[in-house]
Amino acid sequence: MATWESSSTDMKPPALRPLAATSAGLALILALLTGCTGTGSPPSPNASNKIAASPVTDSPPYWCDFLPQQAVRTISGLTLALQEEKSGVRTTHGICTLRNEYTRLSVVWSIRDGDNVLDIARKNFGEHQLADLPADLGKGLIAYTGRLPRTNPYYTMMLFRCGEKRPWISVDLSEVSKGRDPVSDLTQLLSIARERYGELHKCTPKPN
């Protein structure tokens, strides 16, 4: 399996790397990453004390190829140093994590098996769903489990069309800065990720 150049020499744990080469493996990794259980309850994302938040903007540099670093920090409020680890094959699939003590954000994407992955996402997160994606973005959802940050309780998944392919991208996140609107923020982040995908893969993103 080809691996991407990374800012870290310590790539994905060996137990996960053999799975990354297949769409079935990616779907299993998605289930493992998003199926964790935990206790505790971060502040509710539906709290009414929303702040006048700074906008989520698209500007380099990027993490995980698709996500502007400043946008991630704006949404999450994380200021600590984050170690990027990524693997995959640039033309077909990839896995990327940002870590500090534990995984703060993960991105999984592929051009294969999107309908099955969406079914898994809905099965795992249907009861925790905050919103569907806007129709002009694609199929998918935004969810919040209410579990501890180390379980990455904020989860998103997007299935769309780009040229002749139907890529999907999932992003899960440890936290959203207090007072921000996670649905608006994560919708904007997915929109940026979709446009970046089109730029990198030379295709025009459209709804699924």
mmCIF file with all atom_site columns, C-alpha atoms in Angstrom:
data_model
loop_
_atom_site.group_PDB
_atom_site.id
_atom_site.type_symbol
_atom_site.label_atom_id
_atom_site.label_alt_id
_atom_site.label_comp_id
_atom_site.label_asym_id
_atom_site.label_entity_id
_atom_site.label_seq_id
_atom_site.pdbx_PDB_ins_code
_atom_site.Cartn_x
_atom_site.Cartn_y
_atom_site.Cartn_z
_atom_site.occupancy
_atom_site.B_iso_or_equiv
_atom_site.pdbx_formal_charge
_atom_site.auth_seq_id
_atom_site.auth_comp_id
_atom_site.auth_asym_id
_atom_site.auth_atom_id
_atom_site.pdbx_PDB_model_num
ATOM 1   C CA . MET A 1 1   ? 0.000   0.000  0.000   1.00 0.00 ? 1   MET A CA 1
ATOM 2   C CA . ALA A 1 2   ? 1.345   3.364  -0.903  1.00 0.00 ? 2   ALA A CA 1
ATOM 3   C CA . THR A 1 3   ? 1.631   5.870  1.906   1.00 0.00 ? 3   THR A CA 1
ATOM 4   C CA . TRP A 1 4   ? 1.396   9.608  1.667   1.00 0.00 ? 4   TRP A CA 1
ATOM 5   C CA . GLU A 1 5   ? 4.151   11.899 2.729   1.00 0.00 ? 5   GLU A CA 1
ATOM 6   C CA . SER A 1 6   ? 3.394   13.063 6.252   1.00 0.00 ? 6   SER A CA 1
ATOM 7   C CA . SER A 1 7   ? 4.664   15.513 8.808   1.00 0.00 ? 7   SER A CA 1
ATOM 8   C CA . SER A 1 8   ? 5.063   12.492 11.094  1.00 0.00 ? 8   SER A CA 1
ATOM 9   C CA . THR A 1 9   ? 7.243   9.419  10.690  1.00 0.00 ? 9   THR A CA 1
ATOM 10  C CA . ASP A 1 10  ? 4.892   7.415  12.873  1.00 0.00 ? 10  ASP A CA 1
ATOM 11  C CA . MET A 1 11  ? 2.079   6.298  10.596  1.00 0.00 ? 11  MET A CA 1
ATOM 12  C CA . LYS A 1 12  ? -1.174  4.464  11.372  1.00 0.00 ? 12  LYS A CA 1
ATOM 13  C CA . PRO A 1 13  ? -0.973  1.578  13.854  1.00 0.00 ? 13  PRO A CA 1
ATOM 14  C CA . PRO A 1 14  ? -0.011  -1.696 12.124  1.00 0.00 ? 14  PRO A CA 1
ATOM 15  C CA . ALA A 1 15  ? -3.349  -3.281 13.033  1.00 0.00 ? 15  ALA A CA 1
ATOM 16  C CA . LEU A 1 16  ? -5.188  -0.782 10.844  1.00 0.00 ? 16  LEU A CA 1
ATOM 17  C CA . ARG A 1 17  ? -2.832  -0.418 7.895   1.00 0.00 ? 17  ARG A CA 1
ATOM 18  C CA . PRO A 1 18  ? -3.667  -3.688 6.044   1.00 0.00 ? 18  PRO A CA 1
ATOM 19  C CA . LEU A 1 19  ? -7.362  -2.778 6.090   1.00 0.00 ? 19  LEU A CA 1
ATOM 20  C CA . ALA A 1 20  ? -6.875  0.582  4.425   1.00 0.00 ? 20  ALA A CA 1
ATOM 21  C CA . ALA A 1 21  ? -6.334  -0.904 0.964   1.00 0.00 ? 21  ALA A CA 1
ATOM 22  C CA . THR A 1 22  ? -9.952  -2.002 0.469   1.00 0.00 ? 22  THR A CA 1
ATOM 23  C CA . SER A 1 23  ? -13.303 -0.287 0.580   1.00 0.00 ? 23  SER A CA 1
ATOM 24  C CA . ALA A 1 24  ? -14.518 -2.950 3.014   1.00 0.00 ? 24  ALA A CA 1
ATOM 25  C CA . GLY A 1 25  ? -11.540 -2.159 5.210   1.00 0.00 ? 25  GLY A CA 1
ATOM 26  C CA . LEU A 1 26  ? -12.356 1.536  5.126   1.00 0.00 ? 26  LEU A CA 1
ATOM 27  C CA . ALA A 1 27  ? -15.936 0.825  6.094   1.00 0.00 ? 27  ALA A CA 1
ATOM 28  C CA . LEU A 1 28  ? -14.705 -1.313 9.002   1.00 0.00 ? 28  LEU A CA 1
ATOM 29  C CA . ILE A 1 29  ? -12.268 1.406  10.094  1.00 0.00 ? 29  ILE A CA 1
ATOM 30  C CA . LEU A 1 30  ? -15.143 3.894  9.939   1.00 0.00 ? 30  LEU A CA 1
ATOM 31  C CA . ALA A 1 31  ? -17.183 1.653  12.214  1.00 0.00 ? 31  ALA A CA 1
ATOM 32  C CA . LEU A 1 32  ? -14.250 1.256  14.625  1.00 0.00 ? 32  LEU A CA 1
ATOM 33  C CA . LEU A 1 33  ? -13.478 4.974  14.694  1.00 0.00 ? 33  LEU A CA 1
ATOM 34  C CA . THR A 1 34  ? -17.090 5.993  15.206  1.00 0.00 ? 34  THR A CA 1
ATOM 35  C CA . GLY A 1 35  ? -18.469 3.104  17.230  1.00 0.00 ? 35  GLY A CA 1
ATOM 36  C CA . CYS A 1 36  ? -16.501 3.808  20.421  1.00 0.00 ? 36  CYS A CA 1
ATOM 37  C CA . THR A 1 37  ? -18.393 4.115  23.658  1.00 0.00 ? 37  THR A CA 1
ATOM 38  C CA . GLY A 1 38  ? -17.685 6.459  26.522  1.00 0.00 ? 38  GLY A CA 1
ATOM 39  C CA . THR A 1 39  ? -19.195 8.207  29.484  1.00 0.00 ? 39  THR A CA 1
ATOM 40  C CA . GLY A 1 40  ? -19.600 11.819 30.403  1.00 0.00 ? 40  GLY A CA 1
ATOM 41  C CA . SER A 1 41  ? -21.309 14.612 28.549  1.00 0.00 ? 41  SER A CA 1
ATOM 42  C CA . PRO A 1 42  ? -19.634 17.647 26.996  1.00 0.00 ? 42  PRO A CA 1
ATOM 43  C CA . PRO A 1 43  ? -21.722 20.833 26.835  1.00 0.00 ? 43  PRO A CA 1
ATOM 44  C CA . SER A 1 44  ? -24.782 20.431 24.641  1.00 0.00 ? 44  SER A CA 1
ATOM 45  C CA . PRO A 1 45  ? -24.291 21.698 21.069  1.00 0.00 ? 45  PRO A CA 1
ATOM 46  C CA . ASN A 1 46  ? -27.877 22.902 21.150  1.00 0.00 ? 46  ASN A CA 1
ATOM 47  C CA . ALA A 1 47  ? -27.220 25.431 23.903  1.00 0.00 ? 47  ALA A CA 1
ATOM 48  C CA . SER A 1 48  ? -28.789 28.815 23.253  1.00 0.00 ? 48  SER A CA 1
ATOM 49  C CA . ASN A 1 49  ? -25.726 30.832 24.296  1.00 0.00 ? 49  ASN A CA 1
ATOM 50  C CA . LYS A 1 50  ? -24.247 31.047 20.789  1.00 0.00 ? 50  LYS A CA 1
ATOM 51  C CA . ILE A 1 51  ? -21.516 33.644 20.429  1.00 0.00 ? 51  ILE A CA 1
ATOM 52  C CA . ALA A 1 52  ? -20.829 36.034 17.584  1.00 0.00 ? 52  ALA A CA 1
ATOM 53  C CA . ALA A 1 53  ? -18.396 33.522 16.132  1.00 0.00 ? 53  ALA A CA 1
ATOM 54  C CA . SER A 1 54  ? -15.547 34.197 13.735  1.00 0.00 ? 54  SER A CA 1
ATOM 55  C CA . PRO A 1 55  ? -16.246 32.746 10.274  1.00 0.00 ? 55  PRO A CA 1
ATOM 56  C CA . VAL A 1 56  ? -14.980 29.418 8.959   1.00 0.00 ? 56  VAL A CA 1
ATOM 57  C CA . THR A 1 57  ? -12.776 30.306 6.008   1.00 0.00 ? 57  THR A CA 1
ATOM 58  C CA . ASP A 1 58  ? -10.816 28.426 3.358   1.00 0.00 ? 58  ASP A CA 1
ATOM 59  C CA . SER A 1 59  ? -7.136  29.303 3.332   1.00 0.00 ? 59  SER A CA 1
ATOM 60  C CA . PRO A 1 60  ? -3.877  27.327 3.369   1.00 0.00 ? 60  PRO A CA 1
ATOM 61  C CA . PRO A 1 61  ? -2.138  25.569 4.991   1.00 0.00 ? 61  PRO A CA 1
ATOM 62  C CA . TYR A 1 62  ? -4.238  22.401 5.120   1.00 0.00 ? 62  TYR A CA 1
ATOM 63  C CA . TRP A 1 63  ? -4.420  19.327 7.299   1.00 0.00 ? 63  TRP A CA 1
ATOM 64  C CA . CYS A 1 64  ? -5.397  15.963 5.832   1.00 0.00 ? 64  CYS A CA 1
ATOM 65  C CA . ASP A 1 65  ? -5.350  17.620 2.364   1.00 0.00 ? 65  ASP A CA 1
ATOM 66  C CA . PHE A 1 66  ? -8.950  18.810 2.703   1.00 0.00 ? 66  PHE A CA 1
ATOM 67  C CA . LEU A 1 67  ? -9.206  20.858 5.917   1.00 0.00 ? 67  LEU A CA 1
ATOM 68  C CA . PRO A 1 68  ? -7.787  24.363 6.438   1.00 0.00 ? 68  PRO A CA 1
ATOM 69  C CA . GLN A 1 69  ? -5.742  24.387 9.637   1.00 0.00 ? 69  GLN A CA 1
ATOM 70  C CA . GLN A 1 70  ? -7.178  27.699 10.785  1.00 0.00 ? 70  GLN A CA 1
ATOM 71  C CA . ALA A 1 71  ? -10.744 26.515 10.134  1.00 0.00 ? 71  ALA A CA 1
ATOM 72  C CA . VAL A 1 72  ? -10.154 23.429 12.310  1.00 0.00 ? 72  VAL A CA 1
ATOM 73  C CA . ARG A 1 73  ? -8.757  25.586 15.105  1.00 0.00 ? 73  ARG A CA 1
ATOM 74  C CA . THR A 1 74  ? -11.587 28.122 14.756  1.00 0.00 ? 74  THR A CA 1
ATOM 75  C CA . ILE A 1 75  ? -14.250 25.418 15.058  1.00 0.00 ? 75  ILE A CA 1
ATOM 76  C CA . SER A 1 76  ? -12.599 23.335 17.773  1.00 0.00 ? 76  SER A CA 1
ATOM 77  C CA . GLY A 1 77  ? -10.890 26.032 19.811  1.00 0.00 ? 77  GLY A CA 1
ATOM 78  C CA . LEU A 1 78  ? -7.797  23.791 19.943  1.00 0.00 ? 78  LEU A CA 1
ATOM 79  C CA . THR A 1 79  ? -4.553  25.753 20.225  1.00 0.00 ? 79  THR A CA 1
ATOM 80  C CA . LEU A 1 80  ? -2.204  22.900 21.132  1.00 0.00 ? 80  LEU A CA 1
ATOM 81  C CA . ALA A 1 81  ? 0.269   21.370 18.685  1.00 0.00 ? 81  ALA A CA 1
ATOM 82  C CA . LEU A 1 82  ? -1.268  18.563 16.616  1.00 0.00 ? 82  LEU A CA 1
ATOM 83  C CA . GLN A 1 83  ? 0.580   15.686 14.990  1.00 0.00 ? 83  GLN A CA 1
ATOM 84  C CA . GLU A 1 84  ? -0.732  14.739 11.543  1.00 0.00 ? 84  GLU A CA 1
ATOM 85  C CA . GLU A 1 85  ? -0.617  11.088 10.491  1.00 0.00 ? 85  GLU A CA 1
ATOM 86  C CA . LYS A 1 86  ? -1.977  9.943  7.146   1.00 0.00 ? 86  LYS A CA 1
ATOM 87  C CA . SER A 1 87  ? -1.907  6.937  4.849   1.00 0.00 ? 87  SER A CA 1
ATOM 88  C CA . GLY A 1 88  ? -3.681  5.645  1.780   1.00 0.00 ? 88  GLY A CA 1
ATOM 89  C CA . VAL A 1 89  ? -3.558  5.907  -2.001  1.00 0.00 ? 89  VAL A CA 1
ATOM 90  C CA . ARG A 1 90  ? -4.071  9.457  -3.270  1.00 0.00 ? 90  ARG A CA 1
ATOM 91  C CA . THR A 1 91  ? -6.295  8.437  -6.181  1.00 0.00 ? 91  THR A CA 1
ATOM 92  C CA . THR A 1 92  ? -8.699  6.187  -4.290  1.00 0.00 ? 92  THR A CA 1
ATOM 93  C CA . HIS A 1 93  ? -8.780  6.430  -0.487  1.00 0.00 ? 93  HIS A CA 1
ATOM 94  C CA . GLY A 1 94  ? -7.136  7.759  2.629   1.00 0.00 ? 94  GLY A CA 1
ATOM 95  C CA . ILE A 1 95  ? -7.099  7.950  6.412   1.00 0.00 ? 95  ILE A CA 1
ATOM 96  C CA . CYS A 1 96  ? -5.745  10.896 8.379   1.00 0.00 ? 96  CYS A CA 1
ATOM 97  C CA . THR A 1 97  ? -5.639  11.763 12.081  1.00 0.00 ? 97  THR A CA 1
ATOM 98  C CA . LEU A 1 98  ? -4.607  14.779 14.138  1.00 0.00 ? 98  LEU A CA 1
ATOM 99  C CA . ARG A 1 99  ? -3.321  13.780 17.560  1.00 0.00 ? 99  ARG A CA 1
ATOM 100 C CA . ASN A 1 100 ? -2.198  15.259 20.845  1.00 0.00 ? 100 ASN A CA 1
ATOM 101 C CA . GLU A 1 101 ? -2.453  12.751 23.718  1.00 0.00 ? 101 GLU A CA 1
ATOM 102 C CA . TYR A 1 102 ? -5.352  11.207 21.797  1.00 0.00 ? 102 TYR A CA 1
ATOM 103 C CA . THR A 1 103 ? -6.972  11.613 18.373  1.00 0.00 ? 103 THR A CA 1
ATOM 104 C CA . ARG A 1 104 ? -8.583  15.052 18.165  1.00 0.00 ? 104 ARG A CA 1
ATOM 105 C CA . LEU A 1 105 ? -9.798  14.732 14.584  1.00 0.00 ? 105 LEU A CA 1
ATOM 106 C CA . SER A 1 106 ? -9.913  11.997 11.966  1.00 0.00 ? 106 SER A CA 1
ATOM 107 C CA . VAL A 1 107 ? -10.724 12.032 8.269   1.00 0.00 ? 107 VAL A CA 1
ATOM 108 C CA . VAL A 1 108 ? -11.587 8.933  6.244   1.00 0.00 ? 108 VAL A CA 1
ATOM 109 C CA . TRP A 1 109 ? -12.385 9.112  2.529   1.00 0.00 ? 109 TRP A CA 1
ATOM 110 C CA . SER A 1 110 ? -12.776 6.838  -0.474  1.00 0.00 ? 110 SER A CA 1
ATOM 111 C CA . ILE A 1 111 ? -14.254 6.707  -3.965  1.00 0.00 ? 111 ILE A CA 1
ATOM 112 C CA . ARG A 1 112 ? -15.797 3.290  -3.251  1.00 0.00 ? 112 ARG A CA 1
ATOM 113 C CA . ASP A 1 113 ? -18.709 1.826  -1.313  1.00 0.00 ? 113 ASP A CA 1
ATOM 114 C CA . GLY A 1 114 ? -20.245 5.175  -0.357  1.00 0.00 ? 114 GLY A CA 1
ATOM 115 C CA . ASP A 1 115 ? -23.813 3.902  0.007   1.00 0.00 ? 115 ASP A CA 1
ATOM 116 C CA . ASN A 1 116 ? -22.723 1.183  2.426   1.00 0.00 ? 116 ASN A CA 1
ATOM 117 C CA . VAL A 1 117 ? -20.647 3.643  4.462   1.00 0.00 ? 117 VAL A CA 1
ATOM 118 C CA . LEU A 1 118 ? -23.608 6.022  4.625   1.00 0.00 ? 118 LEU A CA 1
ATOM 119 C CA . ASP A 1 119 ? -25.787 3.165  5.870   1.00 0.00 ? 119 ASP A CA 1
ATOM 120 C CA . ILE A 1 120 ? -23.201 2.421  8.592   1.00 0.00 ? 120 ILE A CA 1
ATOM 121 C CA . ALA A 1 121 ? -23.120 6.098  9.574   1.00 0.00 ? 121 ALA A CA 1
ATOM 122 C CA . ARG A 1 122 ? -26.898 6.278  9.833   1.00 0.00 ? 122 ARG A CA 1
ATOM 123 C CA . LYS A 1 123 ? -27.008 3.045  11.842  1.00 0.00 ? 123 LYS A CA 1
ATOM 124 C CA . ASN A 1 124 ? -24.343 4.291  14.273  1.00 0.00 ? 124 ASN A CA 1
ATOM 125 C CA . PHE A 1 125 ? -25.497 7.898  14.547  1.00 0.00 ? 125 PHE A CA 1
ATOM 126 C CA . GLY A 1 126 ? -29.151 8.087  13.538  1.00 0.00 ? 126 GLY A CA 1
ATOM 127 C CA . GLU A 1 127 ? -30.331 8.616  17.102  1.00 0.00 ? 127 GLU A CA 1
ATOM 128 C CA . HIS A 1 128 ? -27.639 11.274 17.658  1.00 0.00 ? 128 HIS A CA 1
ATOM 129 C CA . GLN A 1 129 ? -28.192 13.183 14.424  1.00 0.00 ? 129 GLN A CA 1
ATOM 130 C CA . LEU A 1 130 ? -28.233 16.962 14.649  1.00 0.00 ? 130 LEU A CA 1
ATOM 131 C CA . ALA A 1 131 ? -28.995 17.598 10.968  1.00 0.00 ? 131 ALA A CA 1
ATOM 132 C CA . ASP A 1 132 ? -29.024 16.212 7.458   1.00 0.00 ? 132 ASP A CA 1
ATOM 133 C CA . LEU A 1 133 ? -26.637 17.804 5.025   1.00 0.00 ? 133 LEU A CA 1
ATOM 134 C CA . PRO A 1 134 ? -28.024 20.547 2.784   1.00 0.00 ? 134 PRO A CA 1
ATOM 135 C CA . ALA A 1 135 ? -29.263 19.034 -0.476  1.00 0.00 ? 135 ALA A CA 1
ATOM 136 C CA . ASP A 1 136 ? -26.761 21.004 -2.543  1.00 0.00 ? 136 ASP A CA 1
ATOM 137 C CA . LEU A 1 137 ? -23.855 19.456 -0.620  1.00 0.00 ? 137 LEU A CA 1
ATOM 138 C CA . GLY A 1 138 ? -24.742 15.778 -1.017  1.00 0.00 ? 138 GLY A CA 1
ATOM 139 C CA . LYS A 1 139 ? -26.085 12.954 1.133   1.00 0.00 ? 139 LYS A CA 1
ATOM 140 C CA . GLY A 1 140 ? -24.955 12.608 4.717   1.00 0.00 ? 140 GLY A CA 1
ATOM 141 C CA . LEU A 1 141 ? -25.396 13.747 8.282   1.00 0.00 ? 141 LEU A CA 1
ATOM 142 C CA . ILE A 1 142 ? -23.981 15.670 11.220  1.00 0.00 ? 142 ILE A CA 1
ATOM 143 C CA . ALA A 1 143 ? -24.218 13.984 14.620  1.00 0.00 ? 143 ALA A CA 1
ATOM 144 C CA . TYR A 1 144 ? -23.213 14.504 18.242  1.00 0.00 ? 144 TYR A CA 1
ATOM 145 C CA . THR A 1 145 ? -23.040 11.576 20.668  1.00 0.00 ? 145 THR A CA 1
ATOM 146 C CA . GLY A 1 146 ? -22.561 13.519 23.900  1.00 0.00 ? 146 GLY A CA 1
ATOM 147 C CA . ARG A 1 147 ? -19.634 11.294 24.888  1.00 0.00 ? 147 ARG A CA 1
ATOM 148 C CA . LEU A 1 148 ? -16.177 12.270 26.107  1.00 0.00 ? 148 LEU A CA 1
ATOM 149 C CA . PRO A 1 149 ? -13.917 14.281 23.754  1.00 0.00 ? 149 PRO A CA 1
ATOM 150 C CA . ARG A 1 150 ? -11.494 11.370 23.317  1.00 0.00 ? 150 ARG A CA 1
ATOM 151 C CA . THR A 1 151 ? -14.301 9.424  21.588  1.00 0.00 ? 151 THR A CA 1
ATOM 152 C CA . ASN A 1 152 ? -14.662 12.221 19.004  1.00 0.00 ? 152 ASN A CA 1
ATOM 153 C CA . PRO A 1 153 ? -18.360 12.856 19.703  1.00 0.00 ? 153 PRO A CA 1
ATOM 154 C CA . TYR A 1 154 ? -18.873 15.165 16.709  1.00 0.00 ? 154 TYR A CA 1
ATOM 155 C CA . TYR A 1 155 ? -19.288 13.129 13.530  1.00 0.00 ? 155 TYR A CA 1
ATOM 156 C CA . THR A 1 156 ? -20.011 14.071 9.924   1.00 0.00 ? 156 THR A CA 1
ATOM 157 C CA . MET A 1 157 ? -20.271 12.084 6.703   1.00 0.00 ? 157 MET A CA 1
ATOM 158 C CA . MET A 1 158 ? -20.808 13.331 3.148   1.00 0.00 ? 158 MET A CA 1
ATOM 159 C CA . LEU A 1 159 ? -21.422 11.361 -0.080  1.00 0.00 ? 159 LEU A CA 1
ATOM 160 C CA . PHE A 1 160 ? -21.312 13.381 -3.300  1.00 0.00 ? 160 PHE A CA 1
ATOM 161 C CA . ARG A 1 161 ? -20.452 13.163 -6.995  1.00 0.00 ? 161 ARG A CA 1
ATOM 162 C CA . CYS A 1 162 ? -17.256 14.401 -8.630  1.00 0.00 ? 162 CYS A CA 1
ATOM 163 C CA . GLY A 1 163 ? -16.970 13.667 -12.326 1.00 0.00 ? 163 GLY A CA 1
ATOM 164 C CA . GLU A 1 164 ? -17.782 10.000 -12.851 1.00 0.00 ? 164 GLU A CA 1
ATOM 165 C CA . LYS A 1 165 ? -17.000 9.008  -9.265  1.00 0.00 ? 165 LYS A CA 1
ATOM 166 C CA . ARG A 1 166 ? -19.022 9.129  -6.038  1.00 0.00 ? 166 ARG A CA 1
ATOM 167 C CA . PRO A 1 167 ? -16.550 9.976  -3.268  1.00 0.00 ? 167 PRO A CA 1
ATOM 168 C CA . TRP A 1 168 ? -17.372 10.105 0.419   1.00 0.00 ? 168 TRP A CA 1
ATOM 169 C CA . ILE A 1 169 ? -15.607 11.955 3.206   1.00 0.00 ? 169 ILE A CA 1
ATOM 170 C CA . SER A 1 170 ? -16.166 11.504 6.929   1.00 0.00 ? 170 SER A CA 1
ATOM 171 C CA . VAL A 1 171 ? -14.789 13.814 9.611   1.00 0.00 ? 171 VAL A CA 1
ATOM 172 C CA . ASP A 1 172 ? -15.050 13.296 13.351  1.00 0.00 ? 172 ASP A CA 1
ATOM 173 C CA . LEU A 1 173 ? -13.900 15.802 15.921  1.00 0.00 ? 173 LEU A CA 1
ATOM 174 C CA . SER A 1 174 ? -13.182 15.809 19.649  1.00 0.00 ? 174 SER A CA 1
ATOM 175 C CA . GLU A 1 175 ? -14.774 19.149 20.444  1.00 0.00 ? 175 GLU A CA 1
ATOM 176 C CA . VAL A 1 176 ? -16.417 22.312 19.168  1.00 0.00 ? 176 VAL A CA 1
ATOM 177 C CA . SER A 1 177 ? -15.539 25.607 20.815  1.00 0.00 ? 177 SER A CA 1
ATOM 178 C CA . LYS A 1 178 ? -18.089 26.621 23.448  1.00 0.00 ? 178 LYS A CA 1
ATOM 179 C CA . GLY A 1 179 ? -20.857 28.811 22.069  1.00 0.00 ? 179 GLY A CA 1
ATOM 180 C CA . ARG A 1 180 ? -20.305 27.954 18.414  1.00 0.00 ? 180 ARG A CA 1
ATOM 181 C CA . ASP A 1 181 ? -22.962 26.354 16.198  1.00 0.00 ? 181 ASP A CA 1
ATOM 182 C CA . PRO A 1 182 ? -21.622 22.884 15.262  1.00 0.00 ? 182 PRO A CA 1
ATOM 183 C CA . VAL A 1 183 ? -24.146 22.317 12.471  1.00 0.00 ? 183 VAL A CA 1
ATOM 184 C CA . SER A 1 184 ? -23.218 25.548 10.702  1.00 0.00 ? 184 SER A CA 1
ATOM 185 C CA . ASP A 1 185 ? -19.491 25.115 11.361  1.00 0.00 ? 185 ASP A CA 1
ATOM 186 C CA . LEU A 1 186 ? -19.280 21.489 10.261  1.00 0.00 ? 186 LEU A CA 1
ATOM 187 C CA . THR A 1 187 ? -21.450 22.117 7.203   1.00 0.00 ? 187 THR A CA 1
ATOM 188 C CA . GLN A 1 188 ? -19.035 24.853 6.147   1.00 0.00 ? 188 GLN A CA 1
ATOM 189 C CA . LEU A 1 189 ? -16.053 22.580 6.835   1.00 0.00 ? 189 LEU A CA 1
ATOM 190 C CA . LEU A 1 190 ? -17.537 19.820 4.675   1.00 0.00 ? 190 LEU A CA 1
ATOM 191 C CA . SER A 1 191 ? -18.238 22.310 1.904   1.00 0.00 ? 191 SER A CA 1
ATOM 192 C CA . ILE A 1 192 ? -14.578 23.357 1.948   1.00 0.00 ? 192 ILE A CA 1
ATOM 193 C CA . ALA A 1 193 ? -13.461 19.706 2.002   1.00 0.00 ? 193 ALA A CA 1
ATOM 194 C CA . ARG A 1 194 ? -15.626 18.919 -1.013  1.00 0.00 ? 194 ARG A CA 1
ATOM 195 C CA . GLU A 1 195 ? -14.219 21.842 -3.016  1.00 0.00 ? 195 GLU A CA 1
ATOM 196 C CA . ARG A 1 196 ? -10.682 20.863 -2.043  1.00 0.00 ? 196 ARG A CA 1
ATOM 197 C CA . TYR A 1 197 ? -11.391 17.307 -3.179  1.00 0.00 ? 197 TYR A CA 1
ATOM 198 C CA . GLY A 1 198 ? -12.446 18.651 -6.572  1.00 0.00 ? 198 GLY A CA 1
ATOM 199 C CA . GLU A 1 199 ? -9.308  20.764 -6.865  1.00 0.00 ? 199 GLU A CA 1
ATOM 200 C CA . LEU A 1 200 ? -7.001  17.890 -5.952  1.00 0.00 ? 200 LEU A CA 1
ATOM 201 C CA . HIS A 1 201 ? -8.754  15.303 -8.126  1.00 0.00 ? 201 HIS A CA 1
ATOM 202 C CA . LYS A 1 202 ? -9.504  17.570 -11.088 1.00 0.00 ? 202 LYS A CA 1
ATOM 203 C CA . CYS A 1 203 ? -13.275 17.142 -11.052 1.00 0.00 ? 203 CYS A CA 1
ATOM 204 C CA . THR A 1 204 ? -16.333 19.277 -10.343 1.00 0.00 ? 204 THR A CA 1
ATOM 205 C CA . PRO A 1 205 ? -18.130 18.417 -7.080  1.00 0.00 ? 205 PRO A CA 1
ATOM 206 C CA . LYS A 1 206 ? -21.918 18.136 -7.293  1.00 0.00 ? 206 LYS A CA 1
ATOM 207 C CA . PRO A 1 207 ? -24.704 16.771 -5.071  1.00 0.00 ? 207 PRO A CA 1
ATOM 208 C CA . ASN A 1 208 ? -24.943 12.992 -5.153  1.00 0.00 ? 208 ASN A CA 1
#
